[in-house]
Short mmCIF file of C-alpha atoms and ligand atoms in Angstrom, two decimals:
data_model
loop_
_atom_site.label_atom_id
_atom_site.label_comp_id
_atom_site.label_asym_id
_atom_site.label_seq_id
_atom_site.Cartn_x
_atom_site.Cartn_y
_atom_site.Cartn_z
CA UNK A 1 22.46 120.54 29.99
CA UNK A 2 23.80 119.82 33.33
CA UNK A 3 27.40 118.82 34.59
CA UNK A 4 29.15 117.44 37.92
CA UNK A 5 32.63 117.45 37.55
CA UNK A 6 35.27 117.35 40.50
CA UNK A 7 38.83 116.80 39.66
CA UNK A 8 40.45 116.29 42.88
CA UNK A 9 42.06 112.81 43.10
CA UNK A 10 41.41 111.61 46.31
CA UNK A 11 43.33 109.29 48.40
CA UNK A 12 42.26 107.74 51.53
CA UNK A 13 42.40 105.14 54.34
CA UNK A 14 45.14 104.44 56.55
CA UNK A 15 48.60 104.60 54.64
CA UNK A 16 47.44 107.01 52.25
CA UNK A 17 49.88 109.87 53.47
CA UNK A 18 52.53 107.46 51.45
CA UNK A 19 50.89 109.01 48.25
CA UNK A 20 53.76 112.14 49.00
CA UNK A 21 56.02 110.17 48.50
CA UNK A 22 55.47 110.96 44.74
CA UNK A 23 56.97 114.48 45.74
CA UNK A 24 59.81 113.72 46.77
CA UNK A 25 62.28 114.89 44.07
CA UNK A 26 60.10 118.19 44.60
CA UNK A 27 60.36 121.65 46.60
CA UNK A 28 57.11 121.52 49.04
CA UNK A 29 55.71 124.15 50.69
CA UNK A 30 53.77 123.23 53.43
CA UNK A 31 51.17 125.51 55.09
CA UNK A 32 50.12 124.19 58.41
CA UNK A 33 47.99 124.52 61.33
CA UNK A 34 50.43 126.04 64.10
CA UNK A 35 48.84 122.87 66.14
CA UNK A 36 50.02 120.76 63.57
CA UNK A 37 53.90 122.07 64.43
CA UNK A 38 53.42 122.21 67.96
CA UNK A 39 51.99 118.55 68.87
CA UNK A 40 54.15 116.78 66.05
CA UNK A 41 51.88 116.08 64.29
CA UNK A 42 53.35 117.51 60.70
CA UNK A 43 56.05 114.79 61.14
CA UNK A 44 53.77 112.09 59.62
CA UNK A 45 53.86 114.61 56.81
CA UNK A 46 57.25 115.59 56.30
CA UNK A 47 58.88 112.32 57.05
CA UNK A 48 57.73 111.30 53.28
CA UNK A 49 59.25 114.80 51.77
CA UNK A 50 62.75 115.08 51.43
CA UNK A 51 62.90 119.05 50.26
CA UNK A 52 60.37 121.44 51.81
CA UNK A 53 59.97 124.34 53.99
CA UNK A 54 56.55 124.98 56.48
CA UNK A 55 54.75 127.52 56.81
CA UNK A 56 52.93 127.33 59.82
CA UNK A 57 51.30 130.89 60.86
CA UNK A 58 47.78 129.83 60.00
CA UNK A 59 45.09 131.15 62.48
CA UNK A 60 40.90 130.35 62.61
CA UNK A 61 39.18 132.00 60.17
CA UNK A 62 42.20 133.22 58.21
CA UNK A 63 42.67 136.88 57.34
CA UNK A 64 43.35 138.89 54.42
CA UNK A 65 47.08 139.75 56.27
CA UNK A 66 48.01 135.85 56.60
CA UNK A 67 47.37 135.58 52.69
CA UNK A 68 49.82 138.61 52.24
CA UNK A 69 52.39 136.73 54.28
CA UNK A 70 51.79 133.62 52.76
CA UNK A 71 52.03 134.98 49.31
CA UNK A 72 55.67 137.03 50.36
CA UNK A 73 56.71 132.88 51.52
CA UNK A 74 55.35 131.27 48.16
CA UNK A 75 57.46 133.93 45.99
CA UNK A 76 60.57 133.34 48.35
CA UNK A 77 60.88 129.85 48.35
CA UNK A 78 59.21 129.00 44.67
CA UNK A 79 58.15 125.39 45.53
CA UNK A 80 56.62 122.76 42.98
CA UNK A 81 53.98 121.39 45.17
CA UNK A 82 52.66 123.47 48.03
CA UNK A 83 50.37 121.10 51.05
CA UNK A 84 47.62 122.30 53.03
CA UNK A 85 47.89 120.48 56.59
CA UNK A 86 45.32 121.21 58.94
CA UNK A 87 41.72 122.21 59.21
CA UNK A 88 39.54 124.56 57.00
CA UNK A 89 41.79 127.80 58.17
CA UNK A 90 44.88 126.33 57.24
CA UNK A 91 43.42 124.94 53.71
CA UNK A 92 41.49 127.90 52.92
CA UNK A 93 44.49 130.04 53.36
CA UNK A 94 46.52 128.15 51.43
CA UNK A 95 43.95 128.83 48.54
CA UNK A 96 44.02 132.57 48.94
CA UNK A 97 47.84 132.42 48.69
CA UNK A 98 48.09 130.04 45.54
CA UNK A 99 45.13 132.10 44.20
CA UNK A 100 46.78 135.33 44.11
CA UNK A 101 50.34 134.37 44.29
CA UNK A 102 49.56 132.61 41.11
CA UNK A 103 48.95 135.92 39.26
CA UNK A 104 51.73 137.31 40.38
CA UNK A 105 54.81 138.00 37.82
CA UNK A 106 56.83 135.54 39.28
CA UNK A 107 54.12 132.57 39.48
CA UNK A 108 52.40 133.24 35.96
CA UNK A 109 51.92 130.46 33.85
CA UNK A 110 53.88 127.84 36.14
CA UNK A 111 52.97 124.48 36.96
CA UNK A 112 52.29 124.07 40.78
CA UNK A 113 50.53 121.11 42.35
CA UNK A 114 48.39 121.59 45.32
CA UNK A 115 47.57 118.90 47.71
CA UNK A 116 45.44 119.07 50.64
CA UNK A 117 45.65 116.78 53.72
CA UNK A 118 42.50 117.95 56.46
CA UNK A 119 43.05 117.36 60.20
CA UNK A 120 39.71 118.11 60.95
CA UNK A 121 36.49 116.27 59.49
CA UNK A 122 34.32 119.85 58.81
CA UNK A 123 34.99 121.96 55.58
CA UNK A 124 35.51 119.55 52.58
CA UNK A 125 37.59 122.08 51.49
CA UNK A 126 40.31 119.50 50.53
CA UNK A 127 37.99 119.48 47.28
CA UNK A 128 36.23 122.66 46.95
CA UNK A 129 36.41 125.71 44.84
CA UNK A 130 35.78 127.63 47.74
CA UNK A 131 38.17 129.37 50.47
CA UNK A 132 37.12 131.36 53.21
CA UNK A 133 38.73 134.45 54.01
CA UNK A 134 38.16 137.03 56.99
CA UNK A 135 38.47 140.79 56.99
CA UNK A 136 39.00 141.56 61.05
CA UNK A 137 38.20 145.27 60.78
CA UNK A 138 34.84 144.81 58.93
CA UNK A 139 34.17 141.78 61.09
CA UNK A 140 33.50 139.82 57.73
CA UNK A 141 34.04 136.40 56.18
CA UNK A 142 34.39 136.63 52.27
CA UNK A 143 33.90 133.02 50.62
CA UNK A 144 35.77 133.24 47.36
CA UNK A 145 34.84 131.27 44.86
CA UNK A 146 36.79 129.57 41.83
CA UNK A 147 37.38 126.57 40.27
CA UNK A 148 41.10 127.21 40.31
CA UNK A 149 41.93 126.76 43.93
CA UNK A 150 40.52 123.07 43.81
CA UNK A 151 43.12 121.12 44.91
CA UNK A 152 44.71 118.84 42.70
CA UNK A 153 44.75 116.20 45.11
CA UNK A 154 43.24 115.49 48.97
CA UNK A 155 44.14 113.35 51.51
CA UNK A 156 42.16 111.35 54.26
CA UNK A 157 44.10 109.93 56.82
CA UNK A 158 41.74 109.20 59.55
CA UNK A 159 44.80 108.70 61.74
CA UNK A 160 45.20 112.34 61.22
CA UNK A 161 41.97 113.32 63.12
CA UNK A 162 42.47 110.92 66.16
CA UNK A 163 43.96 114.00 68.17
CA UNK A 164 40.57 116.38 67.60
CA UNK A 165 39.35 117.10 70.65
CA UNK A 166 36.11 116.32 71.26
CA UNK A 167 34.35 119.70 71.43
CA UNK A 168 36.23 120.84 68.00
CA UNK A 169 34.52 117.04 66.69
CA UNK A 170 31.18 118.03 67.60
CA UNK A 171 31.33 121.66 65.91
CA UNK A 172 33.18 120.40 62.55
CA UNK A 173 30.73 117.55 62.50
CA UNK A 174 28.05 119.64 62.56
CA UNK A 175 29.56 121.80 59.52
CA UNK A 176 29.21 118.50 57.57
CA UNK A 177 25.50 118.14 58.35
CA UNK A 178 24.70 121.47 57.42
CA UNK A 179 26.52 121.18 53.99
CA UNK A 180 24.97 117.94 53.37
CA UNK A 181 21.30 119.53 54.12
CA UNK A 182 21.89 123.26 52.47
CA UNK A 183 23.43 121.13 49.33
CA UNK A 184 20.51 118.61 49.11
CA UNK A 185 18.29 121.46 48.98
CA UNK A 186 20.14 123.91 46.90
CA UNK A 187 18.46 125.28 43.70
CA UNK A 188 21.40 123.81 42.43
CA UNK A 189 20.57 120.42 43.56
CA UNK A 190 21.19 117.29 41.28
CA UNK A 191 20.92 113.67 41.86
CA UNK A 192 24.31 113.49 41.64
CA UNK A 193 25.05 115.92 44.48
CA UNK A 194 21.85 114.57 46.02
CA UNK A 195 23.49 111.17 46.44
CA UNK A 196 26.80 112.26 47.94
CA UNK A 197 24.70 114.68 50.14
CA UNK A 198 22.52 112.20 51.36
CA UNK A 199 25.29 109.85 51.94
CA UNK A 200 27.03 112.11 53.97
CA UNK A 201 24.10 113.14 56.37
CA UNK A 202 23.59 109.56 56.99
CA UNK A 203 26.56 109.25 58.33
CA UNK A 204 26.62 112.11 60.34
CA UNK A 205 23.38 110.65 61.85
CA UNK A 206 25.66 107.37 62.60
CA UNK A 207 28.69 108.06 63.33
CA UNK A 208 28.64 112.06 64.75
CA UNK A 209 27.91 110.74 68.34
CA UNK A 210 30.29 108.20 68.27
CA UNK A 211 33.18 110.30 66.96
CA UNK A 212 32.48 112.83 69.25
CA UNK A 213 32.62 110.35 72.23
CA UNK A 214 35.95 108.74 70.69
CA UNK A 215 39.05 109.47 73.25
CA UNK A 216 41.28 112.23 71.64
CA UNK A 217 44.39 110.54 71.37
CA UNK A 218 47.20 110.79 69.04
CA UNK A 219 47.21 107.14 67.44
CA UNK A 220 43.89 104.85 67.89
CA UNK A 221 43.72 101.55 66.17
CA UNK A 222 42.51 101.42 62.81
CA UNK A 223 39.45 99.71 64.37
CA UNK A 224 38.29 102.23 67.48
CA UNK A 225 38.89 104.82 64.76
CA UNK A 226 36.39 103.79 62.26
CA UNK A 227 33.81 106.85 63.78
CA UNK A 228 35.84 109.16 63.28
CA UNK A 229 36.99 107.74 59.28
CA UNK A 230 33.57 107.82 58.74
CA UNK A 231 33.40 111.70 59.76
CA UNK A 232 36.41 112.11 57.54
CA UNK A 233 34.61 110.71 54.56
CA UNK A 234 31.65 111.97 55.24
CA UNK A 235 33.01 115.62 55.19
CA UNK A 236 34.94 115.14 51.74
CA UNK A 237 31.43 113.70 50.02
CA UNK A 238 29.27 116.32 51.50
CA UNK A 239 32.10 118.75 49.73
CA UNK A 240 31.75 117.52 46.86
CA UNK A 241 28.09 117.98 47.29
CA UNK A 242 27.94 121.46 47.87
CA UNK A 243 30.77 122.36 45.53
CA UNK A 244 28.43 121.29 43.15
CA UNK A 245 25.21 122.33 44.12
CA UNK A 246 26.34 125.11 46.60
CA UNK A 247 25.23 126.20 50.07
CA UNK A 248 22.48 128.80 51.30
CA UNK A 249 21.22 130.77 54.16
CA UNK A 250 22.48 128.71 57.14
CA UNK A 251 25.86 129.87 55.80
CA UNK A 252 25.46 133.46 54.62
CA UNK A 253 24.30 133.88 58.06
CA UNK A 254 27.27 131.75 59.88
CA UNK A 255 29.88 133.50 57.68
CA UNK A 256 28.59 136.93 59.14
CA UNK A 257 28.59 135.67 62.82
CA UNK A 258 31.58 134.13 62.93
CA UNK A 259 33.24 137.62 60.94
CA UNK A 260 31.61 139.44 63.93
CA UNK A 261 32.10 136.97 66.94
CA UNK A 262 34.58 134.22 66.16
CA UNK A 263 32.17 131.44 67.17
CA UNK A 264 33.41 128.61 65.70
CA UNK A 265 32.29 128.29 62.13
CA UNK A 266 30.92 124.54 62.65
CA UNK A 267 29.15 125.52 66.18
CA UNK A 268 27.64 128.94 64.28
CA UNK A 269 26.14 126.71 61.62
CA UNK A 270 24.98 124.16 63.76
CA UNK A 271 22.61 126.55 65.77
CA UNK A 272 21.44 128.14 62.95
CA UNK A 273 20.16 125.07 61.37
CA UNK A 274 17.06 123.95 62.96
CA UNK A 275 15.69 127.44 62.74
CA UNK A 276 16.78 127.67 58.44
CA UNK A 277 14.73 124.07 58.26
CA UNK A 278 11.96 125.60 59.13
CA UNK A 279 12.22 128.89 57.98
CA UNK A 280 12.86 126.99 54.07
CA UNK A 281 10.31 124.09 54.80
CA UNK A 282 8.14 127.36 55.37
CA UNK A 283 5.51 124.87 57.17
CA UNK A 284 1.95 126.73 58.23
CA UNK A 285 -1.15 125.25 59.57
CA UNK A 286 -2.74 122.28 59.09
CA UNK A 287 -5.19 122.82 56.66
CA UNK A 288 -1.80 123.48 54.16
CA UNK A 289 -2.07 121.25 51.04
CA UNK A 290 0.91 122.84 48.80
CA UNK A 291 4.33 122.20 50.51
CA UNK A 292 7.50 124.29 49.35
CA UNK A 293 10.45 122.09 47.34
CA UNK A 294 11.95 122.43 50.37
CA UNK A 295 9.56 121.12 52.97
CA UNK A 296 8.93 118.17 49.93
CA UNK A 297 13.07 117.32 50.04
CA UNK A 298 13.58 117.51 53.62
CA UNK A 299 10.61 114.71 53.88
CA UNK A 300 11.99 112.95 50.87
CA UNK A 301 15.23 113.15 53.05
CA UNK A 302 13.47 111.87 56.65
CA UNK A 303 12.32 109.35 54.50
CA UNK A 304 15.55 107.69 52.77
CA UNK A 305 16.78 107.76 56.65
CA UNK A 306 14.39 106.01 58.15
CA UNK A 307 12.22 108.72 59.82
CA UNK A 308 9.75 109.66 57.72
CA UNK A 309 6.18 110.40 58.77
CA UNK A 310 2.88 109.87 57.55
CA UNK A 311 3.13 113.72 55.95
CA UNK A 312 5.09 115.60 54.34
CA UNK A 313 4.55 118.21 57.36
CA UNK A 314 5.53 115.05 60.29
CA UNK A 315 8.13 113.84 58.24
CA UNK A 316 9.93 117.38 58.18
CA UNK A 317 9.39 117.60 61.98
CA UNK A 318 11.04 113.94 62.35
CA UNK A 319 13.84 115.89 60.71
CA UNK A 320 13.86 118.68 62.97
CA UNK A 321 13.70 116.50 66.23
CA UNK A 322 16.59 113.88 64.82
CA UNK A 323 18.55 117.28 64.18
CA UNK A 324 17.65 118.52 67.90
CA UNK A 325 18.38 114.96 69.38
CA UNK A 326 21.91 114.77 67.85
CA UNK A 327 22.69 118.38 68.75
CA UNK A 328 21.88 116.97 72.40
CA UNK A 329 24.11 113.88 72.08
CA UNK A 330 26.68 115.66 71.36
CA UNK A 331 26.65 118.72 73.60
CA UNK A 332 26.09 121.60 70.91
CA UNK A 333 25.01 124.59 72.66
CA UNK A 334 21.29 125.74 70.63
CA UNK A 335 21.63 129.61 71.03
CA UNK A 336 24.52 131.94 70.93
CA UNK A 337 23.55 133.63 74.19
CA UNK A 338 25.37 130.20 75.18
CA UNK A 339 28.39 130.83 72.72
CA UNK A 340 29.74 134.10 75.51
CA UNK A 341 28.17 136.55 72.61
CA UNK A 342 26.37 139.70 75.18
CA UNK A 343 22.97 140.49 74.29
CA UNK A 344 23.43 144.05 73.66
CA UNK A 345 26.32 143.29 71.49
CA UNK A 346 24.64 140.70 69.14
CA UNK A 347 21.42 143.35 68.94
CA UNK A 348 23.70 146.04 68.07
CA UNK A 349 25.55 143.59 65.64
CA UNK A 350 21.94 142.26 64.01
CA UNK A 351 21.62 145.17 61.33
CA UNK A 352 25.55 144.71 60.00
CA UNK A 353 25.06 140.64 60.34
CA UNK A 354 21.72 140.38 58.28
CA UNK A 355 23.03 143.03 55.74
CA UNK A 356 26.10 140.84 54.91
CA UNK A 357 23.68 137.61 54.87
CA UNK A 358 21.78 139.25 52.44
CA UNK A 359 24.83 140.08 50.28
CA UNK A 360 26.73 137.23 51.09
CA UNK A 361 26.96 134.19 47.65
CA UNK A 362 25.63 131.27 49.17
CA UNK A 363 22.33 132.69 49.35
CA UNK A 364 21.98 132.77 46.03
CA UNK A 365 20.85 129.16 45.92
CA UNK A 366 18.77 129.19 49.23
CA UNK A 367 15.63 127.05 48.15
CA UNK A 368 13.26 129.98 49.63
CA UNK A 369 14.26 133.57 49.40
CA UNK A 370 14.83 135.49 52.54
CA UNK A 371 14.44 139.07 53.21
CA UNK A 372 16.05 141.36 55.88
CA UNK A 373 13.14 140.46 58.10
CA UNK A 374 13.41 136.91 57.46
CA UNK A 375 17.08 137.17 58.67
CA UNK A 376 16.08 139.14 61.42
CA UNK A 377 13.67 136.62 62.63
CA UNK A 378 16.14 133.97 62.92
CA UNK A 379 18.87 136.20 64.26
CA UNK A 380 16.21 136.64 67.08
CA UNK A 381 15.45 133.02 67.87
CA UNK A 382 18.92 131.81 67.21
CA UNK A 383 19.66 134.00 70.44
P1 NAD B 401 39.97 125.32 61.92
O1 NAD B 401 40.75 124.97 60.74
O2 NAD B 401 39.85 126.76 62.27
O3 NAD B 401 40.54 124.50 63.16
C1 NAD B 401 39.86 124.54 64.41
C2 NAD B 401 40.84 124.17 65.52
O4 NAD B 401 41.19 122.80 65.38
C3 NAD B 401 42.15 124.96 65.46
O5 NAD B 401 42.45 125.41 66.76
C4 NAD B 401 43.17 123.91 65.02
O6 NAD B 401 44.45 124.16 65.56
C5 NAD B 401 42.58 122.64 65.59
N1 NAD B 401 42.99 121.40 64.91
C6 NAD B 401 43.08 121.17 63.59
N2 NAD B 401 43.42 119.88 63.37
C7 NAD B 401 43.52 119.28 64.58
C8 NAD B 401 43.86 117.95 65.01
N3 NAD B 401 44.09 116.96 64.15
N4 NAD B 401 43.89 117.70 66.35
C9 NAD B 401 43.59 118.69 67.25
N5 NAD B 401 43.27 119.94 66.90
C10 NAD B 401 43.25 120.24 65.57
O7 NAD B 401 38.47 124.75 61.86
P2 NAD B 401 37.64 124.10 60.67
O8 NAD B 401 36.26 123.98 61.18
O9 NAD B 401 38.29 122.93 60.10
O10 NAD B 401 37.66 125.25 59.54
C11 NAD B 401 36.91 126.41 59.71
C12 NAD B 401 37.22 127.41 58.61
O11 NAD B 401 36.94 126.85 57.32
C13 NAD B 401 36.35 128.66 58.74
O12 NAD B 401 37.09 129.80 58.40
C14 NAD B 401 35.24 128.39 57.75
O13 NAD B 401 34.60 129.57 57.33
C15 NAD B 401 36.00 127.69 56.63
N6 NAD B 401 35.18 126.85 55.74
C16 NAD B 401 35.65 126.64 54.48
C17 NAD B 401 34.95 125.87 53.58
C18 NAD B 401 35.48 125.65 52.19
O14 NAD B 401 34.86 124.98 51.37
N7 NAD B 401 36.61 126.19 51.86
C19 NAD B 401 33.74 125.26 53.97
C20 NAD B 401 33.30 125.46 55.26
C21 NAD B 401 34.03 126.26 56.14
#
């Protein structure tokens, strides 16, 4: 027997921020981007609370210490709804801290409702059971996983992600594509996550360049901001995707980069990507008659979006150059030696980096398994 099961109630569109005003008879704790704070932003949050408190000392790729503080600020102020504002750091954190402040003596066995509002269009972690957190002296990323830090309910407002800048557009976006792909060919797979997955890479296809070409400003019209909507939505589905189904190599490997060299979680991903393709679609030559489940879903995939080949073998590389072309159109850099990473410092890093891929959970339900050398190999041509 199989199950798909989400129960985060989401609410989006323009006007959906109103849904706080249900809290307002409530102590909120708000966790929040610093950004958030600094460009006003959190205003079009707070203005519907009438009793809360922020905390806003979220940084990328949250560590272990900012869920310690967070946790000493959720036993002080004891709120009935805490709200994640911001992107993947500042949700993710706010997991850790509900996660373990919850088991504290204080916390145990009380009701707390946990909403999260994303400002960037990346993670999906407004509806995952994941959360992300960073030790800084081992230089790794830990995804913890549990069905108790889904939130109870998530927010799109596009109007929230008008102000991205373009560059932090591109990277998130790409973050959506690769959960989209890793989901859709997860051993974990089902047609249910299949559909969300697949909706969700469409869009990227559609919408990514546009998005990223969309003038940051702090308040387009519901019309010019339709792109970037679409990125919002598409970033929540492809969440619910891989909550479901899970993720795989692209992001055992990302989570270890970005531990070691802070490159942008979305941007790590994204240059991994063409390189996991093909390492899971495992094509050879082309006398090859048996394709891999892999190779036969990325084709099935090409397909459903209009570029599929005559073979399974064309229709993966249709995949591959669509992947290639967007990266292009939107400016991603294709190797780290372009992300500031030193070459003796990534070679020196490779050993640590493909040991903590190979230990890391979302391999687990890579469609091909990969061995140290395997990892190696695409460290090396990711460069
Ligand atoms: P982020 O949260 O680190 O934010 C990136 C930058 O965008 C920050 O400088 C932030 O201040 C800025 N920003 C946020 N909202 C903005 C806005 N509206 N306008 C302008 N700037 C804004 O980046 P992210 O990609 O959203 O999240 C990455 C983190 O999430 C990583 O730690 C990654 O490992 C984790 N992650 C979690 C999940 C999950 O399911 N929990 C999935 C994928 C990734």
């Amino acid at each position: 027997m199989e199950e798909f099961f989400n129960k985060t109630r989401i609410y989006f569109g323009s006007g959906s921020l109103s849904h706080l005003l249900a809290y307002q008879s409530q102590r909120c704790l708000v966790v929040a981007d610093p950004f958030l704070v600094q460009s006003g932003l959190i205003g079009r949050v707070t203005e519907q609370l009438q009793e809360f408190e922020i905390f806003d000392q979220v940084v990328p790729d949250p560590p272990l210490e900012l869920v310690v503080t967070g946790i000493q600020a959720l036993l002080a102020y004891r709120p009935q709804v805490m709200i994640a504002v911001g992107g993947g750091s500042a949700i993710d954190a706010a997991k850790a801290i509900l996660q373990f402040g919850r088991q504290t003596q204080e916390l145990k066995g009380q009701s707390l409702t946990f909403a999260a509002i994303p400002t960037t269009s990346g993670t999906g972690s407004e509806v995952t059971s994941f959360a992300v957190i960073t030790d800084p002296k081992k230089g790794v990323k830990y995804p913890l996983v549990d069905a108790a830090m889904r939130p109870d309910v998530a927010i799109l407002d596009p109007q929230l992600v008008t102000s991205v800048p373009a560059v932090i557009a591109a990277d998130t976006g790409m973050d959506v594509l690769t959960h989209g792909l890793e989901a859709y060919v997860s051993t974990k797979a089902t047609p249910f996550t299949d559909a969300l997955a697949l909706q969700a890479i469409r869009d990227v296809f559609l919408y990514l360049p546009l998005s990223v070409q969309a003038k940051a400003e702090p308040a387009l019209d519901d019309a010019k901001a339709q792109p970037r909507a679409r990125m919002h939505y598409a970033s929540c589905m492809a969440g619910l995707a891989f909550d479901a189904a899970s993720l795989g190599l692209n992001h055992a490997i990302a989570h270890n980069i970005g531990g070691k060299f802070h490159v942008p979680h979305g941007r790590a991903n994204a240059i991994l990507l063409p390189h996991v393709v093909r390492f899971n679609a495992g094509l050879s030559d082309y006398a090859q008659r048996e394709f891999s489940p892999a190779a036969r879903k990325y084709a099935e995939l090409a397909e459903m979006l209009g570029f599929g080949g005559v073979s399974v073998r064309t229709s993966v590389r249709n995949l591959l150059r669509q992947i290639d072309r967007l990266q292009q159109q939107i400016q991603m850099p294709q190797r780290f030696r372009d992300c500031g990473i030193e070459e003796t410092q990534y070679q020196a890093a490779a050993e640590a980096v493909a040991t903590g891929t190979l230990s890391d959970s979302c391999i687990a339900t890579n469609p091909r398994i990969a061995d140290r050398r395997a990892v190696a190999e695409i460290l090396k041509q990711s460069y």
